[in-house]
Amino acid sequence: MAAPDFAPWRARAEAALEHALPDPATAPQRLHAAMRHGVLNGGKRMRPLLVYATGTALGACEADLDAAAAAVELVHCYSLIHDDLPAMDDDDLRRGQPTVHVAFDEATAILAGDALQTLAFELLTTAPQPAERRVAMLAELARASGVAGMCGGQALDIDATGKGGQSGFSQVKSHSDPLFRLADLERLHALKTGALLRCAVRLGALAGNATPAQAALLDRYADALGLAFQIRDDLLDIEGDAATLGKTAGKDAAQAKATFPALLGADASRARLGELSAVMQQALAELDADTGALHALARQVVERSH
């Protein structure tokens, strides 16, 4: 089976993002320029692709998915801007370009991230869905972005940094128990990385008016995909180079961050990636929908080189 051509969906997402962002010629120009620098910089657009793939699999038309696709990407881009700040990961390179705080300054980067986050929620209110579904979409994005999702995961990641994967996230069990530490690490990334990827799938499911059974299978797929995405990311940090990755390689080890290779080793991390791939394939096999694009995105996550 030929791989789907995702270029049209990426083009739709780029157009929706361009349309949503403020005019760079209007004041405050520096803030508007920083927002655009943080968004229109050639990202993979995995989250918008998941919105389109899920929604269209359930019969939604592409135009009904544009607002949700752009909104979840705006939240992702805001998180990257803040994640790169000196107070967080202190990175100078993102998607092959200077990070926003390097290209502009720290204060502008903070404001740009804040503005992108609020713009995402404003944009989602315009989604062409019944009011109750728009409210459900807003709730999903809020949960995925906040303490029960991305922000909570980032806080756990900060707590774990410098402990080389040996961090104790809990005061209840022994930190020397590797199985316990693996569960903690998976929880961290289910929040930090997985929540927004799952949100993208859920937004597409809401737009496509998924049945409860379909939604449950899509959640199983999305949970495995989010964890697979992070494991592959961790492996690329030790196997890749900055030119290919578009960001600084080797920083996880340098900062003694809690990663899957640090905890399990590279071979066991690859084995876990294979297990998660099987979970995704099984969930999609049970889904009564056209899942070709979702299968292809699962393969991309597992096999990607950047």
Tab-separated table of C-alpha atoms in Angstrom:
chain	number	residue	atom	x	y	z
A	1	MET	CA	0.000	0.000	0.000
A	2	ALA	CA	1.391	3.406	-0.983
A	3	ALA	CA	2.035	5.812	1.878
A	4	PRO	CA	-0.478	8.667	2.071
A	5	ASP	CA	0.666	12.053	0.804
A	6	PHE	CA	0.506	14.326	3.834
A	7	ALA	CA	1.657	17.428	1.911
A	8	PRO	CA	-1.906	18.732	1.327
A	9	TRP	CA	-2.738	18.480	5.027
A	10	ARG	CA	0.520	20.181	5.978
A	11	ALA	CA	-0.321	22.953	3.510
A	12	ARG	CA	-3.793	23.322	5.068
A	13	ALA	CA	-2.255	23.549	8.532
A	14	GLU	CA	0.307	26.134	7.379
A	15	ALA	CA	-2.434	28.234	5.786
A	16	ALA	CA	-4.591	28.044	8.918
A	17	LEU	CA	-1.647	29.041	11.122
A	18	GLU	CA	-0.668	31.906	8.809
A	19	HIS	CA	-4.252	33.163	8.840
A	20	ALA	CA	-4.528	32.919	12.632
A	21	LEU	CA	-1.289	34.740	13.446
A	22	PRO	CA	-1.380	38.543	13.780
A	23	ASP	CA	-0.230	40.817	10.981
A	24	PRO	CA	3.523	41.390	11.472
A	25	ALA	CA	3.147	44.965	10.237
A	26	THR	CA	0.879	45.929	13.135
A	27	ALA	CA	1.990	46.864	16.654
A	28	PRO	CA	3.514	45.358	18.681
A	29	GLN	CA	5.631	44.315	15.723
A	30	ARG	CA	8.419	42.667	17.729
A	31	LEU	CA	5.987	40.396	19.559
A	32	HIS	CA	4.157	39.526	16.355
A	33	ALA	CA	7.458	38.732	14.633
A	34	ALA	CA	8.501	36.487	17.533
A	35	MET	CA	5.192	34.610	17.392
A	36	ARG	CA	5.645	33.969	13.689
A	37	HIS	CA	9.279	32.924	14.203
A	38	GLY	CA	8.137	30.342	16.736
A	39	VAL	CA	5.381	28.911	14.512
A	40	LEU	CA	6.175	29.310	10.817
A	41	ASN	CA	9.512	27.512	10.898
A	42	GLY	CA	9.037	24.187	9.182
A	43	GLY	CA	7.863	21.912	11.963
A	44	LYS	CA	6.731	18.331	11.331
A	45	ARG	CA	3.089	19.333	12.090
A	46	MET	CA	2.458	15.907	13.621
A	47	ARG	CA	-0.380	17.203	15.789
A	48	PRO	CA	-2.345	18.838	12.948
A	49	LEU	CA	-1.805	15.700	10.865
A	50	LEU	CA	-3.311	13.617	13.664
A	51	VAL	CA	-6.346	15.922	13.771
A	52	TYR	CA	-6.873	15.578	10.015
A	53	ALA	CA	-6.169	11.832	9.959
A	54	THR	CA	-8.561	11.102	12.819
A	55	GLY	CA	-11.335	13.430	11.719
A	56	THR	CA	-11.359	12.359	8.088
A	57	ALA	CA	-11.228	8.679	9.100
A	58	LEU	CA	-14.556	9.290	10.841
A	59	GLY	CA	-16.081	11.215	7.958
A	60	ALA	CA	-15.365	14.834	8.875
A	61	CYS	CA	-14.464	17.201	6.047
A	62	GLU	CA	-11.086	18.923	6.108
A	63	ALA	CA	-12.547	22.423	6.447
A	64	ASP	CA	-14.208	21.362	9.710
A	65	LEU	CA	-10.799	20.348	11.088
A	66	ASP	CA	-8.676	23.412	10.261
A	67	ALA	CA	-9.338	25.355	13.461
A	68	ALA	CA	-8.609	22.380	15.719
A	69	ALA	CA	-5.483	21.465	13.740
A	70	ALA	CA	-4.090	24.987	14.031
A	71	ALA	CA	-5.083	25.388	17.687
A	72	VAL	CA	-3.254	22.288	18.901
A	73	GLU	CA	-0.166	23.276	16.898
A	74	LEU	CA	-0.181	26.766	18.410
A	75	VAL	CA	-0.128	25.238	21.892
A	76	HIS	CA	2.716	22.935	20.848
A	77	CYS	CA	4.716	25.863	19.458
A	78	TYR	CA	4.166	27.923	22.600
A	79	SER	CA	5.458	24.995	24.666
A	80	LEU	CA	8.616	24.761	22.549
A	81	ILE	CA	9.332	28.480	22.946
A	82	HIS	CA	9.076	28.221	26.737
A	83	ASP	CA	10.878	24.849	26.842
A	84	ASP	CA	13.906	26.395	25.100
A	85	LEU	CA	14.240	29.236	27.619
A	86	PRO	CA	17.328	29.393	29.878
A	87	ALA	CA	15.123	28.639	32.875
A	88	MET	CA	14.024	25.375	31.229
A	89	ASP	CA	16.204	23.484	28.695
A	90	ASP	CA	18.351	26.493	27.731
A	91	ASP	CA	18.585	25.627	24.049
A	92	ASP	CA	19.824	27.823	21.212
A	93	LEU	CA	18.540	25.814	18.248
A	94	ARG	CA	15.031	24.725	17.266
A	95	ARG	CA	13.965	23.336	13.877
A	96	GLY	CA	17.330	24.386	12.484
A	97	GLN	CA	16.907	28.038	13.489
A	98	PRO	CA	17.817	30.164	16.513
A	99	THR	CA	15.290	29.712	19.288
A	100	VAL	CA	12.934	32.601	19.938
A	101	HIS	CA	14.760	33.911	23.013
A	102	VAL	CA	18.026	33.910	21.025
A	103	ALA	CA	16.532	35.556	17.929
A	104	PHE	CA	14.697	38.141	20.044
A	105	ASP	CA	15.096	38.159	23.838
A	106	GLU	CA	13.818	36.242	26.854
A	107	ALA	CA	11.010	38.619	27.733
A	108	THR	CA	9.702	38.633	24.173
A	109	ALA	CA	9.921	34.830	24.051
A	110	ILE	CA	7.823	34.530	27.207
A	111	LEU	CA	5.230	36.910	25.815
A	112	ALA	CA	5.206	35.149	22.449
A	113	GLY	CA	4.515	31.812	24.126
A	114	ASP	CA	1.765	33.323	26.262
A	115	ALA	CA	0.175	34.962	23.240
A	116	LEU	CA	0.250	31.763	21.167
A	117	GLN	CA	-1.406	29.825	23.960
A	118	THR	CA	-4.298	32.252	24.295
A	119	LEU	CA	-4.618	32.530	20.509
A	120	ALA	CA	-5.079	28.753	20.349
A	121	PHE	CA	-8.132	28.863	22.593
A	122	GLU	CA	-9.561	31.886	20.765
A	123	LEU	CA	-9.157	30.044	17.477
A	124	LEU	CA	-10.851	26.902	18.774
A	125	THR	CA	-13.963	28.906	19.659
A	126	THR	CA	-14.388	29.495	15.911
A	127	ALA	CA	-14.411	25.774	15.022
A	128	PRO	CA	-17.416	24.970	12.790
A	129	GLN	CA	-18.925	22.525	15.270
A	130	PRO	CA	-22.066	22.577	17.416
A	131	ALA	CA	-21.557	24.608	20.586
A	132	GLU	CA	-21.424	21.588	22.884
A	133	ARG	CA	-18.671	20.019	20.783
A	134	ARG	CA	-16.669	23.258	20.746
A	135	VAL	CA	-16.866	23.341	24.540
A	136	ALA	CA	-15.691	19.718	24.660
A	137	MET	CA	-12.775	20.610	22.366
A	138	LEU	CA	-11.816	23.551	24.563
A	139	ALA	CA	-11.894	21.319	27.631
A	140	GLU	CA	-9.680	18.722	25.950
A	141	LEU	CA	-7.101	21.309	24.930
A	142	ALA	CA	-7.135	22.903	28.385
A	143	ARG	CA	-6.577	19.575	30.153
A	144	ALA	CA	-3.805	18.564	27.759
A	145	SER	CA	-2.040	21.911	28.213
A	146	GLY	CA	-2.258	22.305	31.986
A	147	VAL	CA	-1.148	20.637	35.186
A	148	ALA	CA	-2.877	17.379	34.230
A	149	GLY	CA	-0.959	17.368	30.947
A	150	MET	CA	1.939	19.227	29.403
A	151	CYS	CA	2.742	21.646	32.248
A	152	GLY	CA	2.535	18.908	34.861
A	153	GLY	CA	4.837	16.709	32.795
A	154	GLN	CA	7.330	19.538	32.364
A	155	ALA	CA	7.384	20.059	36.135
A	156	LEU	CA	8.141	16.358	36.646
A	157	ASP	CA	10.847	16.591	33.988
A	158	ILE	CA	12.473	19.519	35.780
A	159	ASP	CA	12.398	17.550	39.033
A	160	ALA	CA	14.045	14.596	37.281
A	161	THR	CA	16.767	16.564	35.469
A	162	GLY	CA	20.239	16.089	36.883
A	163	LYS	CA	19.408	12.701	38.339
A	164	GLY	CA	20.208	10.667	35.215
A	165	GLY	CA	16.937	8.810	35.149
A	166	GLN	CA	17.360	7.858	38.810
A	167	SER	CA	14.920	10.488	40.001
A	168	GLY	CA	12.408	9.649	42.662
A	169	PHE	CA	9.073	11.010	41.542
A	170	SER	CA	7.444	9.470	44.594
A	171	GLN	CA	8.386	9.242	48.233
A	172	VAL	CA	6.492	5.983	48.628
A	173	LYS	CA	8.560	3.307	46.868
A	174	SER	CA	12.253	2.653	46.567
A	175	HIS	CA	13.956	4.697	43.867
A	176	SER	CA	16.218	1.722	43.178
A	177	ASP	CA	13.311	-0.328	41.794
A	178	PRO	CA	13.774	-0.080	37.987
A	179	LEU	CA	10.210	-1.143	37.203
A	180	PHE	CA	8.868	1.539	39.487
A	181	ARG	CA	11.128	4.122	37.907
A	182	LEU	CA	9.983	3.064	34.422
A	183	ALA	CA	6.360	3.583	35.420
A	184	ASP	CA	7.247	7.037	36.703
A	185	LEU	CA	9.099	7.923	33.507
A	186	GLU	CA	6.205	6.737	31.361
A	187	ARG	CA	3.807	8.835	33.457
A	188	LEU	CA	6.063	11.885	33.058
A	189	HIS	CA	6.034	11.613	29.280
A	190	ALA	CA	2.368	10.645	29.084
A	191	LEU	CA	1.817	14.128	30.493
A	192	LYS	CA	4.618	16.161	28.908
A	193	THR	CA	4.509	14.746	25.366
A	194	GLY	CA	1.625	12.311	25.155
A	195	ALA	CA	-1.179	14.533	26.413
A	196	LEU	CA	-1.049	16.966	23.500
A	197	LEU	CA	-0.701	14.181	20.918
A	198	ARG	CA	-3.699	12.431	22.473
A	199	CYS	CA	-5.530	15.755	22.462
A	200	ALA	CA	-4.939	16.075	18.699
A	201	VAL	CA	-6.526	12.659	18.162
A	202	ARG	CA	-9.404	13.523	20.493
A	203	LEU	CA	-10.063	16.819	18.715
A	204	GLY	CA	-10.316	14.927	15.434
A	205	ALA	CA	-12.575	12.361	17.094
A	206	LEU	CA	-14.864	15.077	18.435
A	207	ALA	CA	-15.061	16.742	15.022
A	208	GLY	CA	-15.881	13.355	13.505
A	209	ASN	CA	-18.504	12.635	16.180
A	210	ALA	CA	-16.803	9.389	17.237
A	211	THR	CA	-18.823	6.741	19.040
A	212	PRO	CA	-17.692	5.769	22.575
A	213	ALA	CA	-16.199	2.545	21.205
A	214	GLN	CA	-14.283	4.419	18.499
A	215	ALA	CA	-13.078	7.007	21.008
A	216	ALA	CA	-11.747	4.266	23.327
A	217	LEU	CA	-9.769	2.627	20.514
A	218	LEU	CA	-8.420	5.983	19.370
A	219	ASP	CA	-7.314	6.735	22.941
A	220	ARG	CA	-5.453	3.413	23.061
A	221	TYR	CA	-3.753	4.287	19.783
A	222	ALA	CA	-2.927	7.821	20.923
A	223	ASP	CA	-1.531	6.774	24.299
A	224	ALA	CA	0.854	4.321	22.633
A	225	LEU	CA	1.772	6.854	19.957
A	226	GLY	CA	2.637	9.531	22.523
A	227	LEU	CA	4.960	7.220	24.423
A	228	ALA	CA	6.512	5.917	21.195
A	229	PHE	CA	7.120	9.497	20.056
A	230	GLN	CA	9.082	10.253	23.230
A	231	ILE	CA	11.121	7.043	23.186
A	232	ARG	CA	12.100	7.717	19.575
A	233	ASP	CA	12.960	11.297	20.530
A	234	ASP	CA	15.206	10.040	23.347
A	235	LEU	CA	16.934	7.593	20.994
A	236	LEU	CA	17.484	10.291	18.379
A	237	ASP	CA	19.140	12.492	21.001
A	238	ILE	CA	21.890	9.891	21.418
A	239	GLU	CA	22.009	8.680	17.803
A	240	GLY	CA	21.379	11.822	15.749
A	241	ASP	CA	23.224	15.054	15.017
A	242	ALA	CA	22.143	18.673	15.177
A	243	ALA	CA	22.054	19.076	11.386
A	244	THR	CA	19.573	16.220	11.020
A	245	LEU	CA	17.549	16.872	14.168
A	246	GLY	CA	17.296	20.656	13.763
A	247	LYS	CA	18.064	21.025	17.471
A	248	THR	CA	21.006	20.406	19.759
A	249	ALA	CA	21.871	16.712	19.985
A	250	GLY	CA	23.211	15.032	23.119
A	251	LYS	CA	21.689	17.511	25.557
A	252	ASP	CA	19.683	14.887	27.443
A	253	ALA	CA	22.807	13.045	28.551
A	254	ALA	CA	24.714	16.275	29.191
A	255	GLN	CA	21.956	17.468	31.524
A	256	ALA	CA	21.449	13.992	33.042
A	257	LYS	CA	17.791	14.083	32.044
A	258	ALA	CA	15.448	11.201	32.779
A	259	THR	CA	15.206	9.384	29.441
A	260	PHE	CA	14.324	5.879	28.306
A	261	PRO	CA	17.855	5.030	27.073
A	262	ALA	CA	19.312	6.318	30.358
A	263	LEU	CA	16.958	4.105	32.319
A	264	LEU	CA	16.612	1.023	30.100
A	265	GLY	CA	19.472	1.223	27.635
A	266	ALA	CA	19.120	1.743	23.880
A	267	ASP	CA	18.287	-1.871	22.985
A	268	ALA	CA	15.500	-2.193	25.554
A	269	SER	CA	14.164	1.205	24.485
A	270	ARG	CA	13.945	-0.023	20.896
A	271	ALA	CA	12.167	-3.155	22.094
A	272	ARG	CA	9.643	-1.024	23.972
A	273	LEU	CA	9.140	0.977	20.795
A	274	GLY	CA	8.268	-2.245	18.984
A	275	GLU	CA	5.740	-3.182	21.668
A	276	LEU	CA	4.049	0.186	21.369
A	277	SER	CA	3.931	-0.125	17.588
A	278	ALA	CA	2.052	-3.404	17.986
A	279	VAL	CA	-0.438	-1.763	20.366
A	280	MET	CA	-1.121	0.990	17.819
A	281	GLN	CA	-1.623	-1.465	14.977
A	282	GLN	CA	-4.013	-3.606	17.027
A	283	ALA	CA	-6.100	-0.615	18.109
A	284	LEU	CA	-6.443	0.565	14.519
A	285	ALA	CA	-7.253	-2.953	13.317
A	286	GLU	CA	-10.296	-2.943	15.606
A	287	LEU	CA	-11.440	0.546	14.578
A	288	ASP	CA	-14.342	0.620	12.162
A	289	ALA	CA	-12.946	3.424	10.004
A	290	ASP	CA	-10.501	4.210	7.218
A	291	THR	CA	-7.270	4.125	9.236
A	292	GLY	CA	-4.661	4.273	6.472
A	293	ALA	CA	-3.397	7.734	7.428
A	294	LEU	CA	-3.307	6.870	11.136
A	295	HIS	CA	-1.273	3.733	10.356
A	296	ALA	CA	1.155	5.825	8.308
A	297	LEU	CA	1.577	8.380	11.095
A	298	ALA	CA	2.283	5.583	13.569
A	299	ARG	CA	5.044	4.327	11.274
A	300	GLN	CA	6.455	7.842	10.952
A	301	VAL	CA	6.637	8.228	14.721
A	302	VAL	CA	8.453	4.923	15.177
A	303	GLU	CA	10.826	5.275	12.211
A	304	ARG	CA	11.504	9.026	12.031
A	305	SER	CA	15.050	10.357	11.797
A	306	HIS	CA	14.393	13.845	13.203
